[in-house]
mmCIF file of C-alpha atoms and ligand atoms in Angstrom:
data_model
loop_
_atom_site.group_PDB
_atom_site.id
_atom_site.type_symbol
_atom_site.label_atom_id
_atom_site.label_comp_id
_atom_site.label_asym_id
_atom_site.label_seq_id
_atom_site.Cartn_x
_atom_site.Cartn_y
_atom_site.Cartn_z
ATOM 1 C CA MET A 1 -8.653 22.682 18.242
ATOM 2 C CA THR A 2 -8.719 19.453 15.955
ATOM 3 C CA LYS A 3 -9.617 15.535 16.674
ATOM 4 C CA ALA A 4 -6.949 13.064 15.910
ATOM 5 C CA ILE A 5 -6.404 9.364 16.472
ATOM 6 C CA ARG A 6 -3.239 8.989 19.091
ATOM 7 C CA ILE A 7 -0.804 6.173 20.644
ATOM 8 C CA HIS A 8 1.057 6.938 23.448
ATOM 9 C CA THR A 9 2.216 3.645 23.446
ATOM 10 C CA ASN A 10 2.639 0.972 21.489
ATOM 11 C CA GLY A 11 0.541 -2.354 21.434
ATOM 12 C CA GLY A 12 -2.942 -4.080 20.101
ATOM 13 C CA PRO A 13 -6.033 -1.705 18.408
ATOM 14 C CA ASP A 14 -6.759 -0.445 21.845
ATOM 15 C CA VAL A 15 -4.079 1.782 21.870
ATOM 16 C CA MET A 16 -5.155 4.239 19.474
ATOM 17 C CA ARG A 17 -7.317 7.229 21.324
ATOM 18 C CA TRP A 18 -9.819 9.736 19.842
ATOM 19 C CA GLU A 19 -8.087 12.507 21.199
ATOM 20 C CA ASP A 20 -8.112 16.629 20.857
ATOM 21 C CA VAL A 21 -4.994 18.263 19.719
ATOM 22 C CA PRO A 22 -4.097 21.852 18.806
ATOM 23 C CA THR A 23 -4.743 22.985 15.316
ATOM 24 C CA PRO A 24 -1.154 23.010 14.176
ATOM 25 C CA GLU A 25 0.122 26.513 12.385
ATOM 26 C CA PRO A 26 1.903 25.547 8.510
ATOM 27 C CA GLY A 27 5.239 26.484 8.749
ATOM 28 C CA PRO A 28 7.499 27.296 5.584
ATOM 29 C CA GLY A 29 6.649 25.209 3.039
ATOM 30 C CA GLU A 30 4.166 23.612 4.641
ATOM 31 C CA ALA A 31 0.207 23.194 4.112
ATOM 32 C CA LEU A 32 -2.485 22.867 6.467
ATOM 33 C CA ILE A 33 -5.242 20.616 5.087
ATOM 34 C CA ARG A 34 -8.765 19.390 6.482
ATOM 35 C CA HIS A 35 -8.991 16.040 5.187
ATOM 36 C CA GLY A 36 -11.820 14.661 3.748
ATOM 37 C CA ALA A 37 -10.668 10.862 3.590
ATOM 38 C CA VAL A 38 -7.999 9.258 5.392
ATOM 39 C CA GLY A 39 -6.451 5.931 4.040
ATOM 40 C CA LEU A 40 -5.838 2.993 5.767
ATOM 41 C CA ASN A 41 -2.795 0.208 5.404
ATOM 42 C CA TYR A 42 -1.316 -2.220 6.454
ATOM 43 C CA ILE A 43 1.680 -0.362 7.699
ATOM 44 C CA ASP A 44 -0.455 1.667 10.184
ATOM 45 C CA VAL A 45 -0.595 -1.473 12.069
ATOM 46 C CA TYR A 46 3.144 -1.480 11.962
ATOM 47 C CA PHE A 47 3.593 1.831 13.603
ATOM 48 C CA ARG A 48 0.792 1.067 15.866
ATOM 49 C CA THR A 49 2.469 -2.516 17.457
ATOM 50 C CA GLY A 50 6.008 -0.837 17.182
ATOM 51 C CA LEU A 51 7.228 -3.124 14.499
ATOM 52 C CA TYR A 52 7.821 0.230 12.651
ATOM 53 C CA LYS A 53 9.265 2.501 15.312
ATOM 54 C CA SER A 54 8.336 6.014 15.668
ATOM 55 C CA ALA A 55 8.653 8.821 19.155
ATOM 56 C CA LEU A 56 5.457 8.674 21.303
ATOM 57 C CA PRO A 57 3.056 10.030 21.648
ATOM 58 C CA THR A 58 2.212 10.387 17.917
ATOM 59 C CA THR A 59 -0.846 10.423 15.175
ATOM 60 C CA ILE A 60 -0.162 7.505 12.661
ATOM 61 C CA GLY A 61 -1.296 7.337 9.736
ATOM 62 C CA MET A 62 0.149 7.730 5.899
ATOM 63 C CA GLU A 63 -2.515 8.567 3.718
ATOM 64 C CA GLY A 64 -4.823 11.128 3.044
ATOM 65 C CA ALA A 65 -6.877 13.444 0.412
ATOM 66 C CA GLY A 66 -8.788 16.588 1.413
ATOM 67 C CA THR A 67 -8.782 20.447 1.005
ATOM 68 C CA VAL A 68 -6.077 22.941 1.205
ATOM 69 C CA LEU A 69 -7.078 25.593 4.592
ATOM 70 C CA THR A 70 -3.777 27.545 4.733
ATOM 71 C CA VAL A 71 -0.085 27.571 3.296
ATOM 72 C CA GLY A 72 3.191 29.081 5.193
ATOM 73 C CA ASP A 73 5.965 31.395 3.731
ATOM 74 C CA GLY A 74 7.116 30.049 0.527
ATOM 75 C CA VAL A 75 4.654 27.557 -0.803
ATOM 76 C CA THR A 76 3.722 28.098 -4.212
ATOM 77 C CA THR A 77 2.519 24.730 -5.594
ATOM 78 C CA VAL A 78 -0.786 24.588 -4.025
ATOM 79 C CA LYS A 79 -3.220 27.180 -2.463
ATOM 80 C CA PRO A 80 -6.072 27.530 -0.143
ATOM 81 C CA GLY A 81 -8.960 25.789 -1.850
ATOM 82 C CA ASP A 82 -7.209 23.054 -3.937
ATOM 83 C CA ARG A 83 -8.130 19.705 -3.295
ATOM 84 C CA VAL A 84 -5.016 17.660 -2.579
ATOM 85 C CA ALA A 85 -3.633 13.978 -1.711
ATOM 86 C CA TYR A 86 -0.394 12.371 -0.178
ATOM 87 C CA ALA A 87 0.849 9.110 0.603
ATOM 88 C CA GLY A 88 4.086 8.727 2.469
ATOM 89 C CA GLY A 89 5.678 9.855 5.910
ATOM 90 C CA PRO A 90 5.782 11.458 8.144
ATOM 91 C CA LEU A 91 3.296 10.316 9.928
ATOM 92 C CA GLY A 92 0.093 12.204 11.246
ATOM 93 C CA ALA A 93 -3.092 11.232 8.665
ATOM 94 C CA TYR A 94 -5.522 9.866 11.058
ATOM 95 C CA ALA A 95 -6.686 13.603 12.525
ATOM 96 C CA THR A 96 -9.256 15.848 10.866
ATOM 97 C CA GLU A 97 -6.662 18.509 10.045
ATOM 98 C CA ARG A 98 -2.997 18.120 9.192
ATOM 99 C CA VAL A 99 0.261 20.011 8.227
ATOM 100 C CA ILE A 100 2.305 18.097 5.803
ATOM 101 C CA ALA A 101 5.264 19.349 3.527
ATOM 102 C CA ALA A 102 3.372 21.416 0.506
ATOM 103 C CA ASP A 103 5.871 19.366 -1.771
ATOM 104 C CA ARG A 104 4.322 16.043 -1.108
ATOM 105 C CA LEU A 105 0.883 16.758 -2.050
ATOM 106 C CA VAL A 106 -0.493 16.388 -5.809
ATOM 107 C CA ILE A 107 -3.240 18.171 -7.068
ATOM 108 C CA LEU A 108 -6.367 15.724 -7.324
ATOM 109 C CA PRO A 109 -8.038 15.558 -10.998
ATOM 110 C CA ASP A 110 -11.833 16.715 -10.365
ATOM 111 C CA ALA A 111 -12.866 13.147 -11.559
ATOM 112 C CA ILE A 112 -11.370 11.632 -8.359
ATOM 113 C CA ASP A 113 -13.343 12.258 -4.933
ATOM 114 C CA PHE A 114 -11.277 12.232 -1.828
ATOM 115 C CA THR A 115 -12.932 8.765 -0.903
ATOM 116 C CA THR A 116 -10.822 7.384 -3.882
ATOM 117 C CA ALA A 117 -8.191 9.279 -3.522
ATOM 118 C CA ALA A 118 -7.574 8.496 0.058
ATOM 119 C CA ALA A 119 -8.286 4.615 -1.093
ATOM 120 C CA MET A 120 -5.717 5.165 -3.780
ATOM 121 C CA MET A 121 -2.377 6.805 -3.279
ATOM 122 C CA LEU A 122 -0.378 4.389 -1.143
ATOM 123 C CA GLN A 123 -1.739 0.974 -2.389
ATOM 124 C CA GLY A 124 -2.159 2.594 -5.898
ATOM 125 C CA MET A 125 1.851 4.055 -5.751
ATOM 126 C CA THR A 126 2.793 1.321 -4.550
ATOM 127 C CA ALA A 127 1.255 -0.923 -7.493
ATOM 128 C CA GLN A 128 3.068 1.429 -9.913
ATOM 129 C CA TYR A 129 6.633 1.503 -8.674
ATOM 130 C CA LEU A 130 6.096 -2.453 -8.445
ATOM 131 C CA LEU A 131 5.384 -3.076 -11.869
ATOM 132 C CA ARG A 132 6.883 -0.266 -13.433
ATOM 133 C CA ARG A 133 10.386 0.292 -12.016
ATOM 134 C CA THR A 134 11.090 -2.744 -9.283
ATOM 135 C CA TYR A 135 10.589 -5.185 -12.040
ATOM 136 C CA LYS A 136 9.369 -3.924 -14.960
ATOM 137 C CA VAL A 137 6.578 -6.102 -16.019
ATOM 138 C CA SER A 138 6.740 -7.003 -20.224
ATOM 139 C CA ALA A 139 3.494 -7.853 -22.238
ATOM 140 C CA GLY A 140 3.571 -12.047 -22.194
ATOM 141 C CA GLU A 141 5.231 -12.233 -18.825
ATOM 142 C CA THR A 142 3.038 -14.600 -15.661
ATOM 143 C CA ILE A 143 3.556 -13.260 -12.503
ATOM 144 C CA VAL A 144 2.871 -14.220 -8.826
ATOM 145 C CA VAL A 145 1.281 -11.912 -6.548
ATOM 146 C CA HIS A 146 0.715 -12.755 -2.766
ATOM 147 C CA ALA A 147 -1.980 -11.261 -0.813
ATOM 148 C CA ALA A 148 -4.305 -10.441 -4.307
ATOM 149 C CA ALA A 149 -7.510 -9.733 -2.674
ATOM 150 C CA GLY A 150 -6.374 -7.325 -0.547
ATOM 151 C CA GLY A 151 -5.693 -3.103 -1.224
ATOM 152 C CA VAL A 152 -2.820 -3.659 -3.032
ATOM 153 C CA GLY A 153 -3.327 -6.793 -4.270
ATOM 154 C CA LEU A 154 -6.564 -5.837 -6.516
ATOM 155 C CA ILE A 155 -4.865 -2.761 -8.314
ATOM 156 C CA LEU A 156 -1.476 -4.745 -8.863
ATOM 157 C CA CYS A 157 -3.884 -7.645 -10.631
ATOM 158 C CA GLN A 158 -5.616 -5.027 -12.948
ATOM 159 C CA TRP A 159 -2.654 -3.328 -13.612
ATOM 160 C CA ALA A 160 -0.637 -5.983 -14.543
ATOM 161 C CA LYS A 161 -3.435 -7.467 -16.538
ATOM 162 C CA HIS A 162 -4.187 -4.239 -18.220
ATOM 163 C CA LEU A 163 -0.412 -4.649 -19.075
ATOM 164 C CA GLY A 164 -0.728 -7.831 -20.768
ATOM 165 C CA VAL A 165 0.542 -10.017 -17.632
ATOM 166 C CA THR A 166 -0.554 -13.220 -16.641
ATOM 167 C CA VAL A 167 -1.297 -12.741 -12.819
ATOM 168 C CA ILE A 168 -1.102 -15.958 -10.596
ATOM 169 C CA GLY A 169 -2.906 -14.529 -7.391
ATOM 170 C CA VAL A 170 -2.627 -16.211 -3.599
ATOM 171 C CA VAL A 171 -5.245 -15.193 -1.432
ATOM 172 C CA SER A 172 -6.884 -17.441 1.763
ATOM 173 C CA THR A 173 -10.486 -17.967 1.015
ATOM 174 C CA GLU A 174 -12.502 -18.596 -2.280
ATOM 175 C CA GLU A 175 -14.534 -15.611 -1.691
ATOM 176 C CA LYS A 176 -11.294 -13.728 -2.130
ATOM 177 C CA ALA A 177 -10.030 -15.803 -5.230
ATOM 178 C CA GLU A 178 -13.496 -14.905 -6.551
ATOM 179 C CA LEU A 179 -12.609 -11.186 -5.950
ATOM 180 C CA ALA A 180 -9.063 -11.686 -7.647
ATOM 181 C CA ARG A 181 -10.193 -13.176 -10.704
ATOM 182 C CA ALA A 182 -12.803 -10.434 -11.126
ATOM 183 C CA HIS A 183 -10.119 -8.183 -10.999
ATOM 184 C CA GLY A 184 -7.773 -9.480 -13.754
ATOM 185 C CA ALA A 185 -6.200 -12.331 -11.717
ATOM 186 C CA ALA A 186 -5.828 -15.466 -14.405
ATOM 187 C CA HIS A 187 -4.998 -17.991 -12.024
ATOM 188 C CA VAL A 188 -6.234 -18.475 -8.124
ATOM 189 C CA ILE A 189 -4.233 -20.157 -5.433
ATOM 190 C CA VAL A 190 -6.080 -20.148 -2.498
ATOM 191 C CA GLY A 191 -2.941 -20.868 0.635
ATOM 192 C CA HIS A 192 0.338 -21.084 -0.191
ATOM 193 C CA ALA A 193 1.052 -24.936 0.704
ATOM 194 C CA ASN A 194 1.626 -25.911 -2.919
ATOM 195 C CA LEU A 195 1.947 -22.788 -4.447
ATOM 196 C CA PRO A 196 5.855 -23.982 -6.393
ATOM 197 C CA ALA A 197 3.824 -26.684 -7.736
ATOM 198 C CA GLU A 198 0.761 -24.564 -8.659
ATOM 199 C CA VAL A 199 3.246 -22.170 -10.237
ATOM 200 C CA LYS A 200 4.604 -25.179 -11.891
ATOM 201 C CA ARG A 201 1.907 -26.697 -13.875
ATOM 202 C CA ILE A 202 0.367 -22.956 -14.989
ATOM 203 C CA THR A 203 3.938 -22.038 -16.567
ATOM 204 C CA GLY A 204 4.691 -25.443 -17.862
ATOM 205 C CA GLY A 205 7.909 -26.042 -15.635
ATOM 206 C CA THR A 206 9.061 -22.415 -16.546
ATOM 207 C CA MET A 207 8.161 -20.255 -13.242
ATOM 208 C CA VAL A 208 7.749 -16.897 -13.032
ATOM 209 C CA PRO A 209 10.534 -13.209 -13.156
ATOM 210 C CA VAL A 210 9.120 -12.479 -10.347
ATOM 211 C CA VAL A 211 6.979 -12.630 -7.261
ATOM 212 C CA TYR A 212 5.197 -10.288 -5.692
ATOM 213 C CA ASP A 213 5.108 -10.800 -1.981
ATOM 214 C CA SER A 214 3.786 -9.039 0.956
ATOM 215 C CA VAL A 215 3.367 -11.403 3.355
ATOM 216 C CA GLY A 216 6.616 -12.137 4.707
ATOM 217 C CA LYS A 217 7.644 -14.372 7.359
ATOM 218 C CA ASP A 218 4.787 -17.517 6.174
ATOM 219 C CA THR A 219 5.924 -17.276 2.461
ATOM 220 C CA PHE A 220 9.520 -15.745 1.922
ATOM 221 C CA MET A 221 10.480 -19.120 1.170
ATOM 222 C CA THR A 222 7.566 -20.569 -1.007
ATOM 223 C CA SER A 223 7.803 -17.402 -2.777
ATOM 224 C CA LEU A 224 11.853 -18.496 -3.627
ATOM 225 C CA ASP A 225 10.881 -21.523 -5.441
ATOM 226 C CA CYS A 226 8.231 -20.058 -7.637
ATOM 227 C CA LEU A 227 11.192 -18.162 -9.291
ATOM 228 C CA ALA A 228 12.396 -19.038 -12.871
ATOM 229 C CA PRO A 229 16.414 -18.571 -13.039
ATOM 230 C CA LEU A 230 17.731 -14.956 -12.317
ATOM 231 C CA GLY A 231 14.344 -14.883 -11.100
ATOM 232 C CA MET A 232 13.506 -11.490 -9.263
ATOM 233 C CA MET A 233 11.987 -11.929 -5.210
ATOM 234 C CA VAL A 234 10.444 -8.607 -4.222
ATOM 235 C CA SER A 235 8.910 -8.572 -0.664
ATOM 236 C CA TYR A 236 7.621 -5.436 -0.206
ATOM 237 C CA GLY A 237 5.555 -6.428 2.937
ATOM 238 C CA ASN A 238 5.216 -8.008 6.129
ATOM 239 C CA ALA A 239 1.615 -8.868 7.127
ATOM 240 C CA SER A 240 2.656 -12.215 8.607
ATOM 241 C CA GLY A 241 5.539 -10.843 10.438
ATOM 242 C CA ALA A 242 9.108 -9.841 9.402
ATOM 243 C CA VAL A 243 11.496 -12.126 7.168
ATOM 244 C CA PRO A 244 14.050 -13.158 9.341
ATOM 245 C CA PRO A 245 17.952 -12.606 7.980
ATOM 246 C CA VAL A 246 18.840 -14.424 5.522
ATOM 247 C CA ASP A 247 21.865 -16.350 4.227
ATOM 248 C CA ILE A 248 22.248 -14.978 0.800
ATOM 249 C CA SER A 249 23.593 -18.326 -0.580
ATOM 250 C CA ILE A 250 20.490 -19.346 -0.903
ATOM 251 C CA LEU A 251 19.478 -17.333 -3.672
ATOM 252 C CA SER A 252 22.853 -19.082 -5.940
ATOM 253 C CA ALA A 253 21.596 -22.239 -4.726
ATOM 254 C CA LYS A 254 18.213 -21.477 -6.418
ATOM 255 C CA GLY A 255 18.943 -19.809 -9.597
ATOM 256 C CA SER A 256 21.457 -16.861 -9.045
ATOM 257 C CA LEU A 257 18.156 -14.510 -8.174
ATOM 258 C CA PHE A 258 17.457 -11.256 -7.199
ATOM 259 C CA LEU A 259 15.702 -9.873 -3.783
ATOM 260 C CA THR A 260 14.850 -6.228 -3.170
ATOM 261 C CA ARG A 261 13.350 -5.305 -0.388
ATOM 262 C CA PRO A 262 11.848 -1.937 -1.526
ATOM 263 C CA THR A 263 9.366 1.137 0.066
ATOM 264 C CA LEU A 264 7.296 3.448 -1.333
ATOM 265 C CA ALA A 265 9.283 6.098 0.466
ATOM 266 C CA THR A 266 12.368 5.453 -1.965
ATOM 267 C CA TYR A 267 10.903 5.248 -4.944
ATOM 268 C CA THR A 268 8.765 9.218 -4.795
ATOM 269 C CA THR A 269 11.161 11.118 -2.530
ATOM 270 C CA LYS A 270 12.318 13.300 -5.499
ATOM 271 C CA ARG A 271 9.665 15.500 -6.493
ATOM 272 C CA ASP A 272 9.613 14.114 -9.909
ATOM 273 C CA ASP A 273 9.344 10.775 -9.819
ATOM 274 C CA LEU A 274 6.353 11.563 -7.050
ATOM 275 C CA GLU A 275 5.146 13.256 -10.133
ATOM 276 C CA ARG A 276 5.746 10.758 -12.493
ATOM 277 C CA VAL A 277 4.618 7.991 -10.107
ATOM 278 C CA THR A 278 0.942 9.744 -9.797
ATOM 279 C CA ALA A 279 0.393 10.868 -12.995
ATOM 280 C CA ASP A 280 0.527 7.308 -14.167
ATOM 281 C CA LEU A 281 -1.837 6.068 -11.827
ATOM 282 C CA PHE A 282 -4.072 8.930 -12.332
ATOM 283 C CA SER A 283 -4.120 8.362 -15.782
ATOM 284 C CA VAL A 284 -5.001 3.963 -15.554
ATOM 285 C CA VAL A 285 -7.560 4.895 -13.066
ATOM 286 C CA ALA A 286 -9.104 7.776 -14.987
ATOM 287 C CA SER A 287 -9.103 5.038 -18.396
ATOM 288 C CA GLY A 288 -10.652 2.453 -16.013
ATOM 289 C CA ALA A 289 -7.794 0.012 -16.480
ATOM 290 C CA VAL A 290 -8.015 -0.029 -12.875
ATOM 291 C CA LYS A 291 -10.838 0.626 -10.278
ATOM 292 C CA ILE A 292 -10.285 1.428 -7.037
ATOM 293 C CA ARG A 293 -12.724 -1.052 -4.880
ATOM 294 C CA VAL A 294 -13.271 0.662 -1.316
ATOM 295 C CA ASN A 295 -14.962 -2.195 0.178
ATOM 296 C CA GLN A 296 -14.567 -0.900 3.863
ATOM 297 C CA THR A 297 -15.156 2.753 5.645
ATOM 298 C CA PHE A 298 -15.087 3.488 9.237
ATOM 299 C CA PRO A 299 -15.758 6.315 10.913
ATOM 300 C CA LEU A 300 -11.709 7.591 12.028
ATOM 301 C CA ALA A 301 -12.948 7.402 15.267
ATOM 302 C CA GLU A 302 -13.424 4.148 15.363
ATOM 303 C CA ALA A 303 -10.386 3.056 13.754
ATOM 304 C CA ALA A 304 -9.218 0.510 16.079
ATOM 305 C CA ALA A 305 -12.276 -1.213 14.576
ATOM 306 C CA ALA A 306 -10.472 -0.916 11.338
ATOM 307 C CA HIS A 307 -7.516 -2.042 12.560
ATOM 308 C CA ILE A 308 -8.876 -5.061 13.790
ATOM 309 C CA ALA A 309 -10.695 -6.142 10.889
ATOM 310 C CA LEU A 310 -7.806 -5.789 8.509
ATOM 311 C CA GLU A 311 -5.321 -7.818 11.104
ATOM 312 C CA ALA A 312 -8.204 -10.378 10.651
ATOM 313 C CA ARG A 313 -7.853 -10.501 7.076
ATOM 314 C CA GLN A 314 -11.785 -9.691 6.989
ATOM 315 C CA THR A 315 -10.953 -6.739 4.309
ATOM 316 C CA THR A 316 -10.757 -6.752 0.740
ATOM 317 C CA GLY A 317 -9.882 -3.848 -1.526
ATOM 318 C CA SER A 318 -9.418 -0.365 -0.092
ATOM 319 C CA THR A 319 -10.415 0.947 3.475
ATOM 320 C CA VAL A 320 -11.247 4.434 4.009
ATOM 321 C CA LEU A 321 -11.553 6.282 7.518
ATOM 322 C CA VAL A 322 -13.877 9.092 7.576
ATOM 323 C CA PRO A 323 -13.048 12.189 9.409
HETATM 324 P P1 NDP B 401 -3.919 -6.127 2.562
HETATM 325 O O1 NDP B 401 -5.147 -5.372 2.219
HETATM 326 O O2 NDP B 401 -3.201 -6.697 1.578
HETATM 327 O O3 NDP B 401 -4.311 -6.658 3.730
HETATM 328 C C1 NDP B 401 -3.071 -7.674 4.583
HETATM 329 C C2 NDP B 401 -3.392 -9.358 3.791
HETATM 330 O O4 NDP B 401 -2.264 -9.834 3.648
HETATM 331 C C3 NDP B 401 -4.844 -9.910 3.999
HETATM 332 O O5 NDP B 401 -5.928 -9.383 3.398
HETATM 333 C C4 NDP B 401 -4.745 -11.259 3.807
HETATM 334 O O6 NDP B 401 -4.634 -11.530 2.299
HETATM 335 C C5 NDP B 401 -2.921 -11.093 3.506
HETATM 336 N N1 NDP B 401 -2.188 -11.796 5.251
HETATM 337 C C6 NDP B 401 -1.200 -13.252 4.965
HETATM 338 N N2 NDP B 401 -0.826 -13.368 6.198
HETATM 339 C C7 NDP B 401 -1.189 -12.398 6.672
HETATM 340 C C8 NDP B 401 -1.484 -12.469 8.198
HETATM 341 N N3 NDP B 401 -0.301 -13.550 9.152
HETATM 342 N N4 NDP B 401 -2.079 -11.191 8.798
HETATM 343 C C9 NDP B 401 -3.206 -10.773 8.137
HETATM 344 N N5 NDP B 401 -2.791 -10.483 6.762
HETATM 345 C C10 NDP B 401 -2.345 -11.495 6.295
HETATM 346 O O7 NDP B 401 -2.973 -4.746 2.999
HETATM 347 P P2 NDP B 401 -2.065 -3.567 2.118
HETATM 348 O O8 NDP B 401 -3.292 -4.003 0.711
HETATM 349 O O9 NDP B 401 -2.596 -2.255 2.871
HETATM 350 O O10 NDP B 401 -0.947 -3.992 2.201
HETATM 351 C C11 NDP B 401 -0.693 -4.977 1.566
HETATM 352 C C12 NDP B 401 0.966 -5.205 1.961
HETATM 353 O O11 NDP B 401 2.332 -4.160 1.485
HETATM 354 C C13 NDP B 401 1.288 -5.157 3.556
HETATM 355 O O12 NDP B 401 2.360 -6.356 3.567
HETATM 356 C C14 NDP B 401 2.210 -4.010 3.380
HETATM 357 O O13 NDP B 401 3.043 -3.406 4.046
HETATM 358 C C15 NDP B 401 2.901 -3.914 2.056
HETATM 359 N N6 NDP B 401 2.980 -2.616 1.403
HETATM 360 C C16 NDP B 401 4.439 -2.370 1.373
HETATM 361 C C17 NDP B 401 4.511 -1.374 0.661
HETATM 362 C C18 NDP B 401 6.042 -0.859 0.234
HETATM 363 O O14 NDP B 401 6.033 0.209 -0.232
HETATM 364 N N7 NDP B 401 6.960 -1.623 0.862
HETATM 365 C C19 NDP B 401 3.358 0.271 0.227
HETATM 366 C C20 NDP B 401 2.170 -0.271 0.937
HETATM 367 C C21 NDP B 401 2.003 -1.552 1.103
HETATM 368 P P3 NDP B 401 -5.070 -13.418 2.837
HETATM 369 O O15 NDP B 401 -6.013 -13.350 3.667
HETATM 370 O O16 NDP B 401 -5.985 -13.215 1.208
HETATM 371 O O17 NDP B 401 -4.120 -13.956 2.970
#
């Protein structure tokens, strides 16, 4: 038997149950891994509440790092004893042991421990594809990053600065503003009420070529007003709720804007892409350009407390669940 956090119904943090489950057997192409650490991500909240749908009961969680125990037929990319990590579907990370397709696993460099790996895979790969592919930032540009002191946010700030980009971060408290500044944000705005005016002041009226907006409902319109003509609105999350349907004529009215709603899954479906994105991430972490901040850890059995903190905006940087 193994232990897992399972949900039998959608709802608040109290629907998460710490249960015994049979240890799964790896089928062809799969590996059984023992988690050393599990990553906490906002997407776990969406699956728990039902904003994102899954069959029930289920074990939530999309990110982990650990040791390969056994592999199924045909697996050549990993072997028992390998230190590995992954991020993305299918669900099932909130468990001491799990089975996953071996081609979703990457071998960890020796210098990256399980806690760091579980903290950085999903949020770090997201920062990579947002900055390097969705809108490929260039040195000298100024960009807006929402939730700049959060998990994805702190990585985005550091990585963008490393690329020569000026970050205008948006956060909810002065304490978070300090943290975002310490991680590379050149300007930090507390609250988004006056964001377009602040962006106008900082850019001398030019506005920005891209906004990375993970907040969703509360900030969507404000973010559009920060963009220069032909700018790119990257709406990649819903921490405040899903963005309601959009009348696309607003994009023409505000200057022939581009709008995308990207997901990490799309950007890493192909094995080549997964390898390229993780190699880039491992390299900025190894060089020290991006530091992974594990600012909270919780026992995996107490994942409910971690969800409460995340939804109450009490966390900063990354959070790891310890099996
Ligand atoms: P964060 O650590 O960023 O936590 C969420 C933050 O959002 C909060 O700390 C808070 O920062 C901000 N926020 C704003 N409004 C609210 C609200 N009403 N309720 C709660 N939080 C709010 O989480 P993650 O780093 O795990 O994820 C960040 C976002 O990126 C999420 O929306 C997630 O879904 C998205 N994401 C998307 C991916 C994709 O591929 N599309 C992949 C990974 C993450 P503050 O207090 O400063 O406002």
